[in-house]
Structure formats: structure tokens, C-alpha cells
mmCIF file of C-alpha atoms in Angstrom:
data_model
loop_
_atom_site.group_PDB
_atom_site.id
_atom_site.type_symbol
_atom_site.label_atom_id
_atom_site.label_comp_id
_atom_site.label_asym_id
_atom_site.label_seq_id
_atom_site.Cartn_x
_atom_site.Cartn_y
_atom_site.Cartn_z
ATOM 1 C CA MET E 991 -56.715 -18.480 -51.904
ATOM 2 C CA GLY E 992 -57.325 -22.098 -50.907
ATOM 3 C CA VAL E 993 -60.614 -23.702 -49.995
ATOM 4 C CA PRO E 994 -61.267 -23.278 -46.257
ATOM 5 C CA SER E 995 -61.002 -26.487 -44.252
ATOM 6 C CA ARG E 996 -63.941 -27.833 -42.287
ATOM 7 C CA SER E 997 -62.433 -26.601 -39.015
ATOM 8 C CA ASP E 998 -61.873 -23.152 -40.563
ATOM 9 C CA ASP E 999 -65.520 -23.139 -41.587
ATOM 10 C CA HIS E 1000 -66.607 -24.155 -38.111
ATOM 11 C CA GLN E 1001 -64.640 -21.452 -36.342
ATOM 12 C CA TRP E 1002 -65.716 -18.864 -38.868
ATOM 13 C CA SER E 1003 -69.364 -19.916 -38.566
ATOM 14 C CA GLN E 1004 -69.319 -19.697 -34.787
ATOM 15 C CA GLN E 1005 -67.917 -16.182 -35.038
ATOM 16 C CA HIS E 1006 -70.638 -15.093 -37.438
ATOM 17 C CA LEU E 1007 -73.773 -16.586 -35.894
ATOM 18 C CA SER E 1008 -74.877 -13.236 -34.556
ATOM 19 C CA HIS E 1009 -74.494 -11.531 -37.930
ATOM 20 C CA TYR E 1010 -76.182 -14.476 -39.616
ATOM 21 C CA VAL E 1011 -79.357 -14.252 -37.560
ATOM 22 C CA GLU E 1012 -79.480 -10.496 -38.148
ATOM 23 C CA GLY E 1013 -79.311 -11.068 -41.880
ATOM 24 C CA GLU E 1014 -76.151 -9.037 -42.114
ATOM 25 C CA LEU E 1015 -74.074 -11.556 -44.018
ATOM 26 C CA GLY E 1016 -73.678 -11.187 -47.748
ATOM 27 C CA PRO E 1017 -74.965 -13.949 -50.047
ATOM 28 C CA ARG E 1018 -71.631 -15.792 -50.271
ATOM 29 C CA ALA E 1019 -70.996 -15.665 -46.546
ATOM 30 C CA ARG E 1020 -74.554 -16.746 -45.827
ATOM 31 C CA HIS E 1021 -74.208 -19.652 -48.222
ATOM 32 C CA ARG E 1022 -70.943 -20.661 -46.576
ATOM 33 C CA LEU E 1023 -72.564 -20.743 -43.152
ATOM 34 C CA ASP E 1024 -75.710 -22.478 -44.436
ATOM 35 C CA ARG E 1025 -73.635 -25.179 -46.106
ATOM 36 C CA HIS E 1026 -71.507 -25.729 -43.015
ATOM 37 C CA ALA E 1027 -74.486 -25.770 -40.623
ATOM 38 C CA LEU E 1028 -76.176 -28.504 -42.666
ATOM 39 C CA GLY E 1029 -73.529 -30.951 -41.530
ATOM 40 C CA CYS E 1030 -72.596 -29.444 -38.182
ATOM 41 C CA VAL E 1031 -74.814 -30.146 -35.180
ATOM 42 C CA ASP E 1032 -73.083 -27.464 -33.085
ATOM 43 C CA CYS E 1033 -73.628 -24.704 -35.590
ATOM 44 C CA GLY E 1034 -77.170 -25.807 -36.423
ATOM 45 C CA ARG E 1035 -78.006 -25.651 -32.726
ATOM 46 C CA GLY E 1036 -76.106 -22.381 -32.449
ATOM 47 C CA ILE E 1037 -78.300 -20.763 -35.095
ATOM 48 C CA LYS E 1038 -81.481 -21.903 -33.338
ATOM 49 C CA ALA E 1039 -80.198 -20.750 -29.943
ATOM 50 C CA MET E 1040 -79.057 -17.379 -31.242
ATOM 51 C CA ARG E 1041 -82.396 -16.803 -32.978
ATOM 52 C CA ALA E 1042 -84.257 -17.718 -29.790
ATOM 53 C CA LEU E 1043 -82.023 -15.437 -27.763
ATOM 54 C CA VAL E 1044 -82.490 -12.434 -30.040
ATOM 55 C CA TYR E 1045 -86.243 -13.057 -30.108
ATOM 56 C CA ALA E 1046 -86.381 -13.261 -26.316
ATOM 57 C CA VAL E 1047 -84.309 -10.124 -25.779
ATOM 58 C CA GLN E 1048 -86.304 -8.220 -28.375
ATOM 59 C CA GLY E 1049 -89.344 -9.040 -26.285
ATOM 60 C CA LEU E 1050 -88.002 -6.823 -23.519
ATOM 61 C CA ASP E 1051 -89.457 -3.892 -25.328
ATOM 62 C CA GLY E 1052 -90.988 -2.066 -22.496
ATOM 63 C CA LEU E 1053 -91.111 -1.573 -18.797
ATOM 64 C CA ALA E 1054 -94.825 -1.446 -18.238
ATOM 65 C CA GLY E 1055 -96.144 1.996 -17.522
ATOM 66 C CA VAL E 1056 -92.762 3.430 -16.672
ATOM 67 C CA ARG E 1057 -92.734 7.207 -16.798
ATOM 68 C CA ALA E 1058 -89.864 9.594 -16.323
ATOM 69 C CA PRO E 1059 -89.918 11.133 -12.865
ATOM 70 C CA ALA E 1060 -91.423 14.593 -12.527
ATOM 71 C CA THR E 1061 -88.083 15.718 -11.142
ATOM 72 C CA ILE E 1062 -86.202 15.057 -14.371
ATOM 73 C CA PHE E 1063 -85.710 18.776 -15.130
ATOM 74 C CA ASP E 1064 -85.078 19.855 -11.534
ATOM 75 C CA ARG E 1065 -81.358 20.433 -12.011
ATOM 76 C CA VAL E 1066 -81.966 22.359 -15.211
ATOM 77 C CA ARG E 1067 -84.476 24.537 -13.383
ATOM 78 C CA LEU E 1068 -82.101 25.023 -10.489
ATOM 79 C CA ALA E 1069 -79.292 25.957 -12.868
ATOM 80 C CA THR E 1070 -81.457 28.490 -14.648
ATOM 81 C CA SER E 1071 -83.373 29.452 -11.489
ATOM 82 C CA GLY E 1072 -86.186 30.418 -13.771
ATOM 83 C CA GLY E 1073 -89.060 28.705 -12.021
ATOM 84 C CA SER E 1074 -90.901 26.000 -13.891
ATOM 85 C CA PRO E 1075 -91.058 26.520 -17.649
ATOM 86 C CA SER E 1076 -93.069 23.346 -18.108
ATOM 87 C CA ALA E 1077 -95.715 24.822 -15.811
ATOM 88 C CA GLN E 1078 -95.883 27.785 -18.156
ATOM 89 C CA ASP E 1079 -96.298 25.444 -21.114
ATOM 90 C CA ALA E 1080 -99.004 23.389 -19.487
ATOM 91 C CA MET K 180 -87.736 -5.961 -33.379
ATOM 92 C CA ALA K 181 -88.860 -3.573 -30.712
ATOM 93 C CA PRO K 182 -90.912 -0.741 -32.142
ATOM 94 C CA LEU K 183 -89.854 2.833 -31.723
ATOM 95 C CA ALA K 184 -93.184 3.714 -30.194
ATOM 96 C CA GLY K 185 -91.728 5.784 -27.398
ATOM 97 C CA ARG K 186 -89.758 7.880 -29.796
ATOM 98 C CA ARG K 187 -91.850 10.810 -30.747
ATOM 99 C CA ALA K 188 -90.546 14.172 -31.741
ATOM 100 C CA PRO K 189 -92.360 17.290 -30.610
ATOM 101 C CA GLY K 190 -95.578 17.962 -32.506
ATOM 102 C CA PRO K 191 -96.272 20.512 -35.203
ATOM 103 C CA ALA K 192 -96.889 23.308 -32.696
ATOM 104 C CA GLY K 193 -93.191 23.244 -31.955
ATOM 105 C CA THR K 194 -91.139 21.467 -34.556
ATOM 106 C CA GLU K 195 -87.968 19.912 -33.285
ATOM 107 C CA ALA K 196 -85.774 22.260 -35.304
ATOM 108 C CA SER K 197 -87.480 25.355 -33.952
ATOM 109 C CA LEU K 198 -87.368 24.050 -30.390
ATOM 110 C CA ILE K 199 -83.662 23.347 -30.769
ATOM 111 C CA ALA K 200 -83.059 26.867 -32.060
ATOM 112 C CA ARG K 201 -85.055 28.376 -29.199
ATOM 113 C CA ALA K 202 -83.322 26.194 -26.609
ATOM 114 C CA GLN K 203 -79.947 27.189 -28.040
ATOM 115 C CA ALA K 204 -80.991 30.793 -27.605
ATOM 116 C CA GLY K 205 -81.593 30.110 -23.904
ATOM 117 C CA ASP K 206 -85.302 29.258 -23.844
ATOM 118 C CA VAL K 207 -85.460 26.639 -21.117
ATOM 119 C CA GLY K 208 -89.163 26.019 -21.757
ATOM 120 C CA ALA K 209 -88.363 25.040 -25.333
ATOM 121 C CA PHE K 210 -85.624 22.771 -24.023
ATOM 122 C CA GLU K 211 -88.078 21.027 -21.707
ATOM 123 C CA ARG K 212 -90.579 20.485 -24.501
ATOM 124 C CA LEU K 213 -87.865 19.245 -26.813
ATOM 125 C CA SER K 214 -86.256 16.856 -24.345
ATOM 126 C CA GLY K 215 -89.476 15.993 -22.547
ATOM 127 C CA ALA K 216 -90.659 14.205 -25.671
ATOM 128 C CA TYR K 217 -87.931 11.628 -25.087
ATOM 129 C CA ALA K 218 -87.952 11.646 -21.285
ATOM 130 C CA ASP K 219 -89.924 8.430 -20.696
ATOM 131 C CA ARG K 220 -87.879 6.466 -23.154
ATOM 132 C CA LEU K 221 -84.631 7.892 -21.870
ATOM 133 C CA PHE K 222 -85.601 6.973 -18.322
ATOM 134 C CA MET K 223 -86.374 3.401 -19.392
ATOM 135 C CA LEU K 224 -82.968 3.202 -21.040
ATOM 136 C CA LEU K 225 -81.308 4.317 -17.814
ATOM 137 C CA LEU K 226 -83.347 1.816 -15.804
ATOM 138 C CA ARG K 227 -82.203 -0.956 -18.090
ATOM 139 C CA LEU K 228 -78.576 0.091 -17.992
ATOM 140 C CA LEU K 229 -78.418 0.823 -14.275
ATOM 141 C CA GLY K 230 -81.028 -1.550 -12.891
ATOM 142 C CA ASP K 231 -81.790 0.782 -10.011
ATOM 143 C CA ARG K 232 -84.647 3.255 -10.003
ATOM 144 C CA GLY K 233 -83.125 5.738 -7.564
ATOM 145 C CA GLU K 234 -79.869 5.841 -9.467
ATOM 146 C CA ALA K 235 -81.709 6.106 -12.791
ATOM 147 C CA GLU K 236 -83.621 9.124 -11.474
ATOM 148 C CA ASP K 237 -80.429 10.791 -10.337
ATOM 149 C CA VAL K 238 -78.652 10.113 -13.635
ATOM 150 C CA ALA K 239 -81.690 11.253 -15.642
ATOM 151 C CA GLN K 240 -81.513 14.659 -13.958
ATOM 152 C CA GLU K 241 -77.811 14.844 -14.708
ATOM 153 C CA VAL K 242 -78.403 13.903 -18.346
ATOM 154 C CA MET K 243 -80.877 16.736 -18.758
ATOM 155 C CA LEU K 244 -78.548 19.198 -17.080
ATOM 156 C CA ARG K 245 -75.670 18.190 -19.350
ATOM 157 C CA ALA K 246 -77.910 18.359 -22.388
ATOM 158 C CA TRP K 247 -79.071 21.838 -21.398
ATOM 159 C CA ARG K 248 -75.500 23.010 -20.853
ATOM 160 C CA GLY K 249 -74.337 21.408 -24.077
ATOM 161 C CA ILE K 250 -77.156 22.261 -26.425
ATOM 162 C CA GLY K 251 -75.352 25.335 -27.669
ATOM 163 C CA GLY K 252 -72.809 22.966 -29.224
ATOM 164 C CA PHE K 253 -75.404 20.713 -30.852
ATOM 165 C CA ARG K 254 -74.819 21.025 -34.583
ATOM 166 C CA GLY K 255 -77.423 18.629 -35.886
ATOM 167 C CA THR K 256 -74.953 16.173 -37.405
ATOM 168 C CA SER K 257 -77.006 13.496 -35.658
ATOM 169 C CA SER K 258 -80.631 13.594 -34.586
ATOM 170 C CA TYR K 259 -81.420 15.246 -31.270
ATOM 171 C CA PHE K 260 -82.614 11.877 -29.997
ATOM 172 C CA THR K 261 -79.253 10.256 -30.838
ATOM 173 C CA TRP K 262 -77.368 13.135 -29.222
ATOM 174 C CA LEU K 263 -79.460 12.924 -26.045
ATOM 175 C CA TYR K 264 -79.191 9.145 -25.864
ATOM 176 C CA ARG K 265 -75.442 9.376 -26.221
ATOM 177 C CA ILE K 266 -75.265 11.679 -23.219
ATOM 178 C CA ALA K 267 -77.439 9.186 -21.317
ATOM 179 C CA VAL K 268 -75.199 6.224 -22.157
ATOM 180 C CA ASN K 269 -72.098 8.192 -21.153
ATOM 181 C CA GLU K 270 -73.659 9.243 -17.876
ATOM 182 C CA ALA K 271 -74.865 5.717 -17.142
ATOM 183 C CA ASN K 272 -71.373 4.373 -17.759
ATOM 184 C CA ARG K 273 -69.926 7.077 -15.539
ATOM 185 C CA ALA K 274 -72.335 6.084 -12.772
ATOM 186 C CA LEU K 275 -71.444 2.414 -13.183
ATOM 187 C CA GLU K 276 -67.740 3.222 -12.949
ATOM 188 C CA LYS K 277 -68.363 5.240 -9.820
ATOM 189 C CA ARG K 278 -70.238 2.278 -8.464
ATOM 190 C CA GLY K 279 -67.169 0.141 -9.132
ATOM 191 C CA ARG K 280 -68.621 -1.793 -12.043
ATOM 192 C CA ARG K 281 -70.677 -3.899 -9.704
ATOM 193 C CA PRO K 282 -73.743 -5.469 -11.239
ATOM 194 C CA PRO K 283 -76.934 -3.530 -10.623
ATOM 195 C CA SER K 284 -78.001 -3.779 -7.014
ATOM 196 C CA VAL K 285 -81.586 -4.274 -8.132
ATOM 197 C CA PRO K 286 -81.490 -5.770 -11.614
ATOM 198 C CA ILE K 287 -84.557 -5.266 -13.727
ATOM 199 C CA GLY K 288 -86.714 -8.080 -12.489
ATOM 200 C CA PRO K 289 -88.585 -10.673 -14.506
ATOM 201 C CA ASP K 290 -91.884 -9.092 -13.547
ATOM 202 C CA GLU K 291 -90.882 -5.947 -15.340
ATOM 203 C CA LEU K 292 -89.729 -7.730 -18.464
ATOM 204 C CA ARG K 293 -92.373 -7.978 -21.127
ATOM 205 C CA LEU K 294 -91.492 -11.041 -23.055
ATOM 206 C CA PRO K 295 -94.169 -12.267 -25.413
ATOM 207 C CA GLY K 296 -95.792 -15.190 -23.684
ATOM 208 C CA PRO K 297 -95.781 -18.705 -25.028
ATOM 209 C CA ALA K 298 -98.786 -19.551 -27.190
ATOM 210 C CA THR K 299 -100.004 -22.168 -24.772
ATOM 211 C CA ASP K 300 -101.761 -22.523 -21.443
ATOM 212 C CA ASP K 301 -99.627 -25.528 -20.586
ATOM 213 C CA PRO K 302 -98.394 -24.848 -17.013
ATOM 214 C CA SER K 303 -95.095 -26.632 -17.549
ATOM 215 C CA ARG K 304 -94.434 -24.594 -20.683
ATOM 216 C CA GLN K 305 -95.307 -21.434 -18.782
ATOM 217 C CA ALA K 306 -92.910 -22.420 -16.004
ATOM 218 C CA GLU K 307 -90.120 -22.972 -18.522
ATOM 219 C CA PHE K 308 -90.842 -19.607 -20.015
ATOM 220 C CA ASN K 309 -90.770 -17.822 -16.660
ATOM 221 C CA GLU K 310 -87.490 -19.486 -15.873
ATOM 222 C CA LEU K 311 -86.107 -18.199 -19.180
ATOM 223 C CA ARG K 312 -87.193 -14.676 -18.224
ATOM 224 C CA ARG K 313 -85.422 -14.898 -14.888
ATOM 225 C CA ALA K 314 -82.270 -16.305 -16.484
ATOM 226 C CA LEU K 315 -82.315 -13.593 -19.128
ATOM 227 C CA ALA K 316 -82.661 -10.863 -16.503
ATOM 228 C CA ARG K 317 -79.745 -12.294 -14.528
ATOM 229 C CA ALA K 318 -77.540 -12.721 -17.575
ATOM 230 C CA LEU K 319 -78.150 -9.178 -18.826
ATOM 231 C CA ALA K 320 -77.492 -7.725 -15.381
ATOM 232 C CA GLU K 321 -74.150 -9.477 -15.207
ATOM 233 C CA LEU K 322 -72.837 -8.191 -18.535
ATOM 234 C CA PRO K 323 -70.119 -5.521 -18.440
ATOM 235 C CA PRO K 324 -71.617 -2.071 -19.112
ATOM 236 C CA GLU K 325 -70.415 -1.744 -22.704
ATOM 237 C CA LEU K 326 -71.843 -5.144 -23.633
ATOM 238 C CA ARG K 327 -75.121 -4.525 -21.824
ATOM 239 C CA THR K 328 -75.378 -1.193 -23.624
ATOM 240 C CA ALA K 329 -74.985 -2.942 -26.981
ATOM 241 C CA VAL K 330 -77.779 -5.428 -26.258
ATOM 242 C CA VAL K 331 -80.102 -2.808 -24.828
ATOM 243 C CA LEU K 332 -79.652 -0.349 -27.701
ATOM 244 C CA ARG K 333 -79.841 -2.878 -30.516
ATOM 245 C CA ASP K 334 -82.072 -5.679 -29.313
ATOM 246 C CA VAL K 335 -84.276 -4.087 -26.676
ATOM 247 C CA GLU K 336 -84.553 -0.542 -28.028
ATOM 248 C CA GLY K 337 -84.598 -1.763 -31.606
ATOM 249 C CA LEU K 338 -82.207 0.885 -32.905
ATOM 250 C CA SER K 339 -80.346 0.326 -36.148
ATOM 251 C CA THR K 340 -76.733 -0.749 -35.894
ATOM 252 C CA GLN K 341 -75.666 2.634 -37.254
ATOM 253 C CA GLU K 342 -77.660 4.606 -34.715
ATOM 254 C CA ALA K 343 -76.773 2.321 -31.820
ATOM 255 C CA ALA K 344 -73.063 2.518 -32.703
ATOM 256 C CA GLU K 345 -73.264 6.294 -32.845
ATOM 257 C CA ILE K 346 -74.902 6.438 -29.429
ATOM 258 C CA ALA K 347 -72.365 4.018 -27.978
ATOM 259 C CA GLY K 348 -69.596 6.157 -29.470
ATOM 260 C CA VAL K 349 -67.897 3.377 -31.422
ATOM 261 C CA SER K 350 -67.601 2.303 -35.050
ATOM 262 C CA GLN K 351 -70.257 0.023 -36.478
ATOM 263 C CA ALA K 352 -67.703 -2.795 -36.688
ATOM 264 C CA ALA K 353 -66.777 -2.379 -33.030
ATOM 265 C CA PHE K 354 -70.430 -2.215 -32.069
ATOM 266 C CA LYS K 355 -71.228 -5.431 -33.948
ATOM 267 C CA SER K 356 -68.344 -7.117 -32.191
ATOM 268 C CA ARG K 357 -69.648 -5.991 -28.790
ATOM 269 C CA LEU K 358 -73.132 -7.154 -29.632
ATOM 270 C CA HIS K 359 -71.851 -10.545 -30.733
ATOM 271 C CA GLN K 360 -69.777 -10.910 -27.543
ATOM 272 C CA ALA K 361 -72.759 -9.912 -25.437
ATOM 273 C CA ARG K 362 -75.054 -12.415 -27.122
ATOM 274 C CA LEU K 363 -72.471 -15.172 -26.755
ATOM 275 C CA ARG K 364 -72.198 -14.493 -23.033
ATOM 276 C CA VAL K 365 -75.941 -14.418 -22.510
ATOM 277 C CA ARG K 366 -76.314 -17.561 -24.599
ATOM 278 C CA ALA K 367 -73.639 -19.319 -22.539
ATOM 279 C CA ALA K 368 -75.239 -18.191 -19.292
ATOM 280 C CA ILE K 369 -78.685 -19.433 -20.253
ATOM 281 C CA GLY K 370 -77.734 -22.493 -22.249
ATOM 282 C CA ASP K 371 -78.822 -23.518 -25.735
ATOM 283 C CA GLU K 372 -81.256 -26.130 -24.482
ATOM 284 C CA ALA K 373 -83.202 -23.646 -22.370
ATOM 285 C CA LEU K 374 -83.211 -21.059 -25.139
ATOM 286 C CA VAL K 375 -84.443 -23.385 -27.829
ATOM 287 C CA THR K 376 -87.059 -25.201 -25.764
ATOM 288 C CA SER K 377 -88.386 -22.217 -23.815
ATOM 289 C CA GLY K 378 -87.969 -19.316 -26.140
ATOM 290 C CA GLY K 379 -88.186 -20.821 -29.581
#
């Protein structure tokens, strides 16, 4: 197998940015991307942007105070027509 | 990574395994205790996927009904949580198809997103950050359902790739591909400059 060209490296790196920021690349693949990104403004910026994106989306970790509606088991209760089992449990 | 704080199995008084066995034997009270432990989190998932509270409530009821009807076939090859979440994702996708794959009529708004705030009181920095939140909400709402599901399960819910792939009903490789595509689209919609300066 020949040595990948710079353009091969670039395309490959762009396709693996998401896996890179998740730490899912193996050591050789990570090294390949690291080495390419050192000399590639696009990929260096891509890594920063992808990290920022994942961080921002991970921050959407809750909808404040959201609770399931009390009606969530209504269809189950209707189907079983057994009254309100949760009321018995309470 | 988002914590799994909302994911709590039933307590010692009714272990999950015993509740499953009782529910499979037709004990609807056991089913409610079992599934009720995940109800809040499941509802939040539906809100994120559907972006509409009324629709999320309707689909949540349907999810529970399907789970009740299907629990006899639950074999424990996955966790109950994974099984229930998979029903929820399928039902959400069904609802979105019925809706004609339109974006959510009421996307989850920036006020409901809980991004960690910037470590500064600088008003201009705060404004940039709020703009990022709005852009993120718009971009997520505009993703096709299967891509939005990938981002929500992996990045927002904080599930492992394996668990998220199982819930989405695809291989891990296919799930990773969806997640990558989703992130690329959101990144393109927001722009690298805004991401790095506002969110970094």
C-alpha cells in the first residue's frame, strides 16, 4: 500500500473529525489526523469547531423541570379497564 | 457528556426483574411502576424528537400502550430502558412520517435549552452565546428525524454508541455515520466561526 497523498489525508481527516473528537480513532489513525491537522488550517479549525459543537450539544442535557404528563398511562388503563393501578400503589 | 441522572431503575422494593415478571403476568400496576421510573426521561426524549408538547404527550401514551402490549415478548436481551426507548424512537418517527416529515411546529426553544453559560459577565459574550443557543435549536429542529435521533441519543442523552445504535435500530457503524452526518449539518448551519468563538 502506498503512502496516502496530502489530498487523500485531507479528505480522510474531514470524514473522521467526528470520530476524532469522540476519541474513537485508534492510535495510528489519530496520529495520521494529528499530523495532517498540524499543517492544514481547514482541519485544525474543523477539530475546534467539532469539539465546540459536541460540547454545546452535550449541554442540552435537560429540559428544566419537565415531567411526564399524568395521562401517560391512560391508554394502558383504558385497555385494561382496571382503574388506576398507580393509585393503588401510591 | 450528559449524565444519566434521569435513568433510575425501580428501587429495591420492586426490583426491575421482578416487576418485569409481574408485568408479563398481567400485573398492570407492576408495569406502571416499572415504566414510570423512566417516564420523565422518555417524555423529554419525545419532546426533543418531536418538538411539540401536545404531540409528545400523545406519542408518550402510545409508547406505553405498545410497551404494555409487547411486554410479554420482552426477553431481556437488552435492558428494559433500551427496549422502551426503542419503542419511543419508533413511535416518534412514525409520528413524524404522519406529519409529513415537516420540521417540528414548535421546535424546542432556546429558553428550554440548558447550555452551560459562558464563564463571563461580558454582555457581548452573553449575546454571542444566546445566539449560538438559538442557532443550535434551529439547526437541530431542521435535521431529518434519523439524524436528529442520533444527536439526541448520543450527545444530548449521553448514551453509549452501542446503546444508542441499539435504540435507533441500526448497526454501530451506521449509527456513527448518521451521527457524523448530523454533526456536519449542524456545524455547517451554525458556522465554524460562531461555534469556536461562542461555544469554545
